[in-house]
Amino acid sequence: DADVTQTPRNRITKTGKRIMLECSQTKGHDRMYWYRQDPGLGLRLIYYSFDVKDINKGEISDGYSVSRQAQAKFSLSLESAIPNQTALYFCATSDSSGGGKDTQYFGPGTRLTVL
Amino acid sequence: QKEVEQNSGPLSVPEGAIASLNCTYSDRVSQSFFWYRQYSGKSPELIMSIYSNGDKEDGRFTAQLNKASQYVSLLIRDSQPSDSATYLCARESGGSNYKLTFGKGTLLTVNP
């Protein structure tokens, strides 16, 4: 089984709909991240969480919210989806015990299309 | 100035050649650097991490870091068609705020 899973893997929705993307991990890592990837723009950080009670905004958090339900689960919500949120979304995890050598491991991604 | 800059490519090399991928970054705080490989439609996977000036070798891959000049590079020796992918450079923000900032990636094509 994959260490980092994301559901759904693909989603097509309409403008104005609320969408939740879920991420689960079995790596035992304390840190989790949500990125979006757009052609020509690379990976951009949306939100990150260093533990269940610590959630931080990334560089492009507007229009998104997150919930860290447990150490292993980190969900990303689009409260009212808009077409420019069409992108490939990745969840990632890392282990703080690395002492700053913070390798991130990525889930398989969710392809979201907002019509 | 972008925080992490990479030539978007495409970089095309023949099979068996050395592929050289370069990355520059804009701050002197970063301590850790990473190279990820991403196949089309797939998630990024870590190839190399490097933390100290100099070279670090792992199989056909060599990462080079020069903090004074603020660049990091990845050399792929004996390039194979299976190396064709986008290579993402990332740097850790350092301090107590462990975040990665990614470059936009360089598309590498290895021609048989």
PDB file of C-alpha atoms in Angstrom:
ATOM      1  CA  ASP A   1       0.000   0.000   0.000  1.00  0.00           C
ATOM      2  CA  ALA A   2       1.115   3.527  -0.759  1.00  0.00           C
ATOM      3  CA  ASP A   3       2.496   5.538   2.163  1.00  0.00           C
ATOM      4  CA  VAL A   4       0.690   8.726   1.140  1.00  0.00           C
ATOM      5  CA  THR A   5      -2.744   8.447  -0.431  1.00  0.00           C
ATOM      6  CA  GLN A   6      -5.013  11.082  -1.865  1.00  0.00           C
ATOM      7  CA  THR A   7      -8.709  10.917  -2.642  1.00  0.00           C
ATOM      8  CA  PRO A   8     -10.219  11.478  -5.071  1.00  0.00           C
ATOM      9  CA  ARG A   9      -7.622  11.053  -7.797  1.00  0.00           C
ATOM     10  CA  ASN A  10      -9.687  12.956 -10.315  1.00  0.00           C
ATOM     11  CA  ARG A  11     -12.582  15.334  -9.825  1.00  0.00           C
ATOM     12  CA  ILE A  12     -14.629  17.483 -12.130  1.00  0.00           C
ATOM     13  CA  THR A  13     -16.885  20.028 -10.509  1.00  0.00           C
ATOM     14  CA  LYS A  14     -18.742  23.227 -11.251  1.00  0.00           C
ATOM     15  CA  THR A  15     -18.069  26.785 -10.234  1.00  0.00           C
ATOM     16  CA  GLY A  16     -19.377  27.563  -6.762  1.00  0.00           C
ATOM     17  CA  LYS A  17     -19.349  24.004  -5.470  1.00  0.00           C
ATOM     18  CA  ARG A  18     -17.609  23.045  -2.244  1.00  0.00           C
ATOM     19  CA  ILE A  19     -14.885  20.466  -2.718  1.00  0.00           C
ATOM     20  CA  MET A  20     -12.793  18.516  -0.232  1.00  0.00           C
ATOM     21  CA  LEU A  21      -9.570  16.752  -1.108  1.00  0.00           C
ATOM     22  CA  GLU A  22      -8.279  14.250   1.392  1.00  0.00           C
ATOM     23  CA  CYS A  23      -4.813  13.050   2.232  1.00  0.00           C
ATOM     24  CA  SER A  24      -3.817  10.162   4.472  1.00  0.00           C
ATOM     25  CA  GLN A  25      -0.386   8.863   5.360  1.00  0.00           C
ATOM     26  CA  THR A  26       0.989   5.782   7.059  1.00  0.00           C
ATOM     27  CA  LYS A  27       4.567   7.063   7.287  1.00  0.00           C
ATOM     28  CA  GLY A  28       4.118   8.334  10.842  1.00  0.00           C
ATOM     29  CA  HIS A  29       5.306  11.781   9.807  1.00  0.00           C
ATOM     30  CA  ASP A  30       4.223  14.814  11.804  1.00  0.00           C
ATOM     31  CA  ARG A  31       4.347  17.381   9.012  1.00  0.00           C
ATOM     32  CA  MET A  32       1.930  17.576   6.114  1.00  0.00           C
ATOM     33  CA  TYR A  33       1.624  19.947   3.163  1.00  0.00           C
ATOM     34  CA  TRP A  34      -0.724  20.822   0.344  1.00  0.00           C
ATOM     35  CA  TYR A  35       0.614  22.061  -2.989  1.00  0.00           C
ATOM     36  CA  ARG A  36      -0.905  22.885  -6.310  1.00  0.00           C
ATOM     37  CA  GLN A  37       0.880  22.521  -9.607  1.00  0.00           C
ATOM     38  CA  ASP A  38       0.042  24.474 -12.712  1.00  0.00           C
ATOM     39  CA  PRO A  39       1.796  24.248 -16.082  1.00  0.00           C
ATOM     40  CA  GLY A  40       4.645  26.743 -16.192  1.00  0.00           C
ATOM     41  CA  LEU A  41       4.226  27.729 -12.538  1.00  0.00           C
ATOM     42  CA  GLY A  42       5.715  24.796 -10.729  1.00  0.00           C
ATOM     43  CA  LEU A  43       4.685  23.610  -7.276  1.00  0.00           C
ATOM     44  CA  ARG A  44       3.235  26.236  -4.975  1.00  0.00           C
ATOM     45  CA  LEU A  45       2.516  25.753  -1.291  1.00  0.00           C
ATOM     46  CA  ILE A  46      -1.089  26.268  -0.200  1.00  0.00           C
ATOM     47  CA  TYR A  47      -1.056  25.251   3.487  1.00  0.00           C
ATOM     48  CA  TYR A  48       1.170  23.287   5.781  1.00  0.00           C
ATOM     49  CA  SER A  49       0.809  21.724   9.204  1.00  0.00           C
ATOM     50  CA  PHE A  50       3.590  20.781  11.579  1.00  0.00           C
ATOM     51  CA  ASP A  51       1.268  18.962  13.962  1.00  0.00           C
ATOM     52  CA  VAL A  52      -2.446  18.622  14.642  1.00  0.00           C
ATOM     53  CA  LYS A  53      -2.647  22.002  16.373  1.00  0.00           C
ATOM     54  CA  ASP A  54      -0.292  23.881  14.082  1.00  0.00           C
ATOM     55  CA  ILE A  55      -1.614  25.007  10.696  1.00  0.00           C
ATOM     56  CA  ASN A  56      -0.006  27.682   8.575  1.00  0.00           C
ATOM     57  CA  LYS A  57      -0.777  29.477   5.355  1.00  0.00           C
ATOM     58  CA  GLY A  58       1.473  29.005   2.394  1.00  0.00           C
ATOM     59  CA  GLU A  59       2.047  31.381  -0.478  1.00  0.00           C
ATOM     60  CA  ILE A  60      -1.348  30.892  -2.144  1.00  0.00           C
ATOM     61  CA  SER A  61      -3.893  30.137   0.605  1.00  0.00           C
ATOM     62  CA  ASP A  62      -6.686  32.458  -0.567  1.00  0.00           C
ATOM     63  CA  GLY A  63      -9.779  30.471  -1.515  1.00  0.00           C
ATOM     64  CA  TYR A  64      -8.630  27.380   0.384  1.00  0.00           C
ATOM     65  CA  SER A  65      -8.986  26.026   3.900  1.00  0.00           C
ATOM     66  CA  VAL A  66      -7.556  22.961   5.607  1.00  0.00           C
ATOM     67  CA  SER A  67      -8.267  20.625   8.469  1.00  0.00           C
ATOM     68  CA  ARG A  68      -5.800  18.373  10.266  1.00  0.00           C
ATOM     69  CA  GLN A  69      -8.121  15.760  11.699  1.00  0.00           C
ATOM     70  CA  ALA A  70      -5.351  13.564  13.037  1.00  0.00           C
ATOM     71  CA  GLN A  71      -1.623  13.205  12.617  1.00  0.00           C
ATOM     72  CA  ALA A  72      -2.254  11.000   9.614  1.00  0.00           C
ATOM     73  CA  LYS A  73      -4.977  13.022   7.901  1.00  0.00           C
ATOM     74  CA  PHE A  74      -4.898  16.458   6.288  1.00  0.00           C
ATOM     75  CA  SER A  75      -7.800  17.718   4.176  1.00  0.00           C
ATOM     76  CA  LEU A  76      -7.944  20.617   1.754  1.00  0.00           C
ATOM     77  CA  SER A  77     -11.242  22.376   1.062  1.00  0.00           C
ATOM     78  CA  LEU A  78     -12.296  24.733  -1.657  1.00  0.00           C
ATOM     79  CA  GLU A  79     -15.310  26.483  -0.176  1.00  0.00           C
ATOM     80  CA  SER A  80     -16.556  27.835  -3.497  1.00  0.00           C
ATOM     81  CA  ALA A  81     -14.586  26.477  -6.404  1.00  0.00           C
ATOM     82  CA  ILE A  82     -13.637  28.725  -9.299  1.00  0.00           C
ATOM     83  CA  PRO A  83     -12.145  27.795 -12.693  1.00  0.00           C
ATOM     84  CA  ASN A  84      -8.675  29.137 -11.896  1.00  0.00           C
ATOM     85  CA  GLN A  85      -8.429  26.533  -9.146  1.00  0.00           C
ATOM     86  CA  THR A  86      -8.214  23.915 -11.860  1.00  0.00           C
ATOM     87  CA  ALA A  87      -4.862  22.278 -11.188  1.00  0.00           C
ATOM     88  CA  LEU A  88      -3.034  19.186 -10.010  1.00  0.00           C
ATOM     89  CA  TYR A  89      -2.999  19.053  -6.210  1.00  0.00           C
ATOM     90  CA  PHE A  90      -0.383  17.212  -4.206  1.00  0.00           C
ATOM     91  CA  CYS A  91      -0.203  16.305  -0.563  1.00  0.00           C
ATOM     92  CA  ALA A  92       3.224  15.752   0.959  1.00  0.00           C
ATOM     93  CA  THR A  93       4.619  14.657   4.306  1.00  0.00           C
ATOM     94  CA  SER A  94       7.899  15.013   6.137  1.00  0.00           C
ATOM     95  CA  ASP A  95       9.464  13.995   9.411  1.00  0.00           C
ATOM     96  CA  SER A  96      10.656  16.695  11.813  1.00  0.00           C
ATOM     97  CA  SER A  97      13.064  14.317  13.526  1.00  0.00           C
ATOM     98  CA  GLY A  98      15.378  14.858  10.579  1.00  0.00           C
ATOM     99  CA  GLY A  99      16.703  17.983  12.299  1.00  0.00           C
ATOM    100  CA  GLY A 100      16.144  20.299   9.371  1.00  0.00           C
ATOM    101  CA  LYS A 101      16.936  17.851   6.615  1.00  0.00           C
ATOM    102  CA  ASP A 102      13.336  17.899   5.652  1.00  0.00           C
ATOM    103  CA  THR A 103      12.725  15.493   2.820  1.00  0.00           C
ATOM    104  CA  GLN A 104       9.163  15.624   1.608  1.00  0.00           C
ATOM    105  CA  TYR A 105       7.307  12.616   0.238  1.00  0.00           C
ATOM    106  CA  PHE A 106       4.470  13.211  -2.158  1.00  0.00           C
ATOM    107  CA  GLY A 107       1.122  11.556  -2.680  1.00  0.00           C
ATOM    108  CA  PRO A 108      -0.057  10.565  -6.165  1.00  0.00           C
ATOM    109  CA  GLY A 109      -1.967  13.792  -6.738  1.00  0.00           C
ATOM    110  CA  THR A 110      -5.549  14.845  -7.385  1.00  0.00           C
ATOM    111  CA  ARG A 111      -6.448  16.328 -10.738  1.00  0.00           C
ATOM    112  CA  LEU A 112      -9.191  18.884 -10.154  1.00  0.00           C
ATOM    113  CA  THR A 113     -11.148  20.539 -12.943  1.00  0.00           C
ATOM    114  CA  VAL A 114     -13.552  23.367 -12.173  1.00  0.00           C
ATOM    115  CA  LEU A 115     -15.947  24.142 -14.991  1.00  0.00           C
TER     116      LEU A 115
ATOM    117  CA  GLN B   1      13.937  37.853  -8.440  1.00  0.00           C
ATOM    118  CA  LYS B   2      12.456  34.402  -8.214  1.00  0.00           C
ATOM    119  CA  GLU B   3      13.539  32.482  -5.145  1.00  0.00           C
ATOM    120  CA  VAL B   4      14.545  29.362  -7.063  1.00  0.00           C
ATOM    121  CA  GLU B   5      15.277  29.587 -10.760  1.00  0.00           C
ATOM    122  CA  GLN B   6      15.717  26.829 -13.305  1.00  0.00           C
ATOM    123  CA  ASN B   7      15.987  26.818 -17.054  1.00  0.00           C
ATOM    124  CA  SER B   8      12.651  25.405 -18.187  1.00  0.00           C
ATOM    125  CA  GLY B   9      14.237  23.614 -21.116  1.00  0.00           C
ATOM    126  CA  PRO B  10      13.585  21.406 -22.821  1.00  0.00           C
ATOM    127  CA  LEU B  11      17.072  20.028 -22.459  1.00  0.00           C
ATOM    128  CA  SER B  12      17.717  17.325 -25.004  1.00  0.00           C
ATOM    129  CA  VAL B  13      20.657  14.919 -24.753  1.00  0.00           C
ATOM    130  CA  PRO B  14      21.515  11.698 -26.567  1.00  0.00           C
ATOM    131  CA  GLU B  15      21.434   8.403 -24.743  1.00  0.00           C
ATOM    132  CA  GLY B  16      24.686   7.779 -22.898  1.00  0.00           C
ATOM    133  CA  ALA B  17      25.585  11.461 -22.596  1.00  0.00           C
ATOM    134  CA  ILE B  18      25.864  13.560 -19.445  1.00  0.00           C
ATOM    135  CA  ALA B  19      22.856  15.727 -18.668  1.00  0.00           C
ATOM    136  CA  SER B  20      23.547  18.859 -16.644  1.00  0.00           C
ATOM    137  CA  LEU B  21      20.717  20.584 -14.833  1.00  0.00           C
ATOM    138  CA  ASN B  22      21.238  23.878 -13.038  1.00  0.00           C
ATOM    139  CA  CYS B  23      19.428  25.826 -10.367  1.00  0.00           C
ATOM    140  CA  THR B  24      20.106  29.169  -8.724  1.00  0.00           C
ATOM    141  CA  TYR B  25      18.546  30.579  -5.594  1.00  0.00           C
ATOM    142  CA  SER B  26      18.224  34.071  -4.238  1.00  0.00           C
ATOM    143  CA  ASP B  27      18.941  33.901  -0.519  1.00  0.00           C
ATOM    144  CA  ARG B  28      21.897  32.973   1.625  1.00  0.00           C
ATOM    145  CA  VAL B  29      19.821  31.429   4.410  1.00  0.00           C
ATOM    146  CA  SER B  30      18.979  28.161   2.703  1.00  0.00           C
ATOM    147  CA  GLN B  31      20.832  25.191   4.060  1.00  0.00           C
ATOM    148  CA  SER B  32      19.275  22.183   2.380  1.00  0.00           C
ATOM    149  CA  PHE B  33      18.671  21.508  -1.272  1.00  0.00           C
ATOM    150  CA  PHE B  34      16.787  18.805  -3.070  1.00  0.00           C
ATOM    151  CA  TRP B  35      16.383  17.438  -6.567  1.00  0.00           C
ATOM    152  CA  TYR B  36      13.096  15.775  -7.430  1.00  0.00           C
ATOM    153  CA  ARG B  37      12.183  13.928 -10.621  1.00  0.00           C
ATOM    154  CA  GLN B  38       8.652  14.125 -11.932  1.00  0.00           C
ATOM    155  CA  TYR B  39       7.303  12.059 -14.779  1.00  0.00           C
ATOM    156  CA  SER B  40       4.392  13.525 -16.687  1.00  0.00           C
ATOM    157  CA  GLY B  41       1.195  13.282 -14.662  1.00  0.00           C
ATOM    158  CA  LYS B  42       2.978  11.689 -11.704  1.00  0.00           C
ATOM    159  CA  SER B  43       4.098  12.947  -8.332  1.00  0.00           C
ATOM    160  CA  PRO B  44       7.595  14.269  -7.612  1.00  0.00           C
ATOM    161  CA  GLU B  45      10.052  11.736  -6.236  1.00  0.00           C
ATOM    162  CA  LEU B  46      13.261  12.578  -4.441  1.00  0.00           C
ATOM    163  CA  ILE B  47      16.505  11.861  -6.278  1.00  0.00           C
ATOM    164  CA  MET B  48      19.113  13.661  -4.228  1.00  0.00           C
ATOM    165  CA  SER B  49      19.487  15.923  -1.247  1.00  0.00           C
ATOM    166  CA  ILE B  50      22.589  17.991  -0.528  1.00  0.00           C
ATOM    167  CA  TYR B  51      23.456  20.122   2.457  1.00  0.00           C
ATOM    168  CA  SER B  52      27.175  20.910   2.212  1.00  0.00           C
ATOM    169  CA  ASN B  53      29.295  22.604  -0.398  1.00  0.00           C
ATOM    170  CA  GLY B  54      30.834  20.261  -2.906  1.00  0.00           C
ATOM    171  CA  ASP B  55      29.718  17.154  -4.694  1.00  0.00           C
ATOM    172  CA  LYS B  56      27.499  14.306  -3.609  1.00  0.00           C
ATOM    173  CA  GLU B  57      27.290  11.195  -5.742  1.00  0.00           C
ATOM    174  CA  ASP B  58      24.628   8.496  -5.831  1.00  0.00           C
ATOM    175  CA  GLY B  59      24.905   6.046  -8.682  1.00  0.00           C
ATOM    176  CA  ARG B  60      24.617   7.911 -11.971  1.00  0.00           C
ATOM    177  CA  PHE B  61      23.573  11.108 -10.209  1.00  0.00           C
ATOM    178  CA  THR B  62      25.852  13.811  -8.805  1.00  0.00           C
ATOM    179  CA  ALA B  63      24.572  16.882  -7.021  1.00  0.00           C
ATOM    180  CA  GLN B  64      26.855  19.890  -6.706  1.00  0.00           C
ATOM    181  CA  LEU B  65      26.326  22.760  -4.285  1.00  0.00           C
ATOM    182  CA  ASN B  66      28.072  26.111  -4.180  1.00  0.00           C
ATOM    183  CA  LYS B  67      26.581  28.279  -1.456  1.00  0.00           C
ATOM    184  CA  ALA B  68      28.838  31.251  -2.156  1.00  0.00           C
ATOM    185  CA  SER B  69      27.608  31.408  -5.744  1.00  0.00           C
ATOM    186  CA  GLN B  70      24.107  30.307  -4.760  1.00  0.00           C
ATOM    187  CA  TYR B  71      23.713  27.508  -7.229  1.00  0.00           C
ATOM    188  CA  VAL B  72      23.051  23.833  -7.137  1.00  0.00           C
ATOM    189  CA  SER B  73      23.321  21.444 -10.055  1.00  0.00           C
ATOM    190  CA  LEU B  74      22.490  17.861 -10.925  1.00  0.00           C
ATOM    191  CA  LEU B  75      24.565  15.775 -13.303  1.00  0.00           C
ATOM    192  CA  ILE B  76      23.157  12.588 -14.771  1.00  0.00           C
ATOM    193  CA  ARG B  77      25.806  10.347 -16.266  1.00  0.00           C
ATOM    194  CA  ASP B  78      25.087   7.739 -18.925  1.00  0.00           C
ATOM    195  CA  SER B  79      21.652   9.244 -19.503  1.00  0.00           C
ATOM    196  CA  GLN B  80      18.892   6.786 -20.345  1.00  0.00           C
ATOM    197  CA  PRO B  81      15.552   7.348 -22.072  1.00  0.00           C
ATOM    198  CA  SER B  82      13.935   6.485 -18.733  1.00  0.00           C
ATOM    199  CA  ASP B  83      15.572   9.625 -17.304  1.00  0.00           C
ATOM    200  CA  SER B  84      13.295  11.727 -19.507  1.00  0.00           C
ATOM    201  CA  ALA B  85      11.247  13.744 -17.027  1.00  0.00           C
ATOM    202  CA  THR B  86      10.953  17.143 -15.408  1.00  0.00           C
ATOM    203  CA  TYR B  87      13.548  17.796 -12.725  1.00  0.00           C
ATOM    204  CA  LEU B  88      12.563  20.063  -9.873  1.00  0.00           C
ATOM    205  CA  CYS B  89      15.065  21.898  -7.729  1.00  0.00           C
ATOM    206  CA  ALA B  90      13.961  22.856  -4.210  1.00  0.00           C
ATOM    207  CA  ARG B  91      15.518  24.641  -1.293  1.00  0.00           C
ATOM    208  CA  GLU B  92      14.544  24.536   2.345  1.00  0.00           C
ATOM    209  CA  SER B  93      13.750  27.839   3.949  1.00  0.00           C
ATOM    210  CA  GLY B  94      15.849  27.135   6.995  1.00  0.00           C
ATOM    211  CA  GLY B  95      15.433  28.312  10.554  1.00  0.00           C
ATOM    212  CA  SER B  96      12.438  26.883  12.377  1.00  0.00           C
ATOM    213  CA  ASN B  97      10.194  27.176   9.358  1.00  0.00           C
ATOM    214  CA  TYR B  98      10.914  24.081   7.361  1.00  0.00           C
ATOM    215  CA  LYS B  99       9.311  24.728   4.024  1.00  0.00           C
ATOM    216  CA  LEU B 100      10.474  23.877   0.562  1.00  0.00           C
ATOM    217  CA  THR B 101      10.439  26.354  -2.275  1.00  0.00           C
ATOM    218  CA  PHE B 102      10.482  24.753  -5.693  1.00  0.00           C
ATOM    219  CA  GLY B 103      11.762  25.934  -9.007  1.00  0.00           C
ATOM    220  CA  LYS B 104       9.517  25.545 -12.019  1.00  0.00           C
ATOM    221  CA  GLY B 105      11.473  22.561 -13.248  1.00  0.00           C
ATOM    222  CA  THR B 106      13.582  21.631 -16.251  1.00  0.00           C
ATOM    223  CA  LEU B 107      12.222  19.197 -18.811  1.00  0.00           C
ATOM    224  CA  LEU B 108      14.874  16.678 -19.832  1.00  0.00           C
ATOM    225  CA  THR B 109      14.529  14.509 -22.911  1.00  0.00           C
ATOM    226  CA  VAL B 110      17.008  11.694 -23.507  1.00  0.00           C
ATOM    227  CA  ASN B 111      16.960  10.560 -27.112  1.00  0.00           C
ATOM    228  CA  PRO B 112      17.690   6.900 -27.929  1.00  0.00           C
TER     229      PRO B 112
END
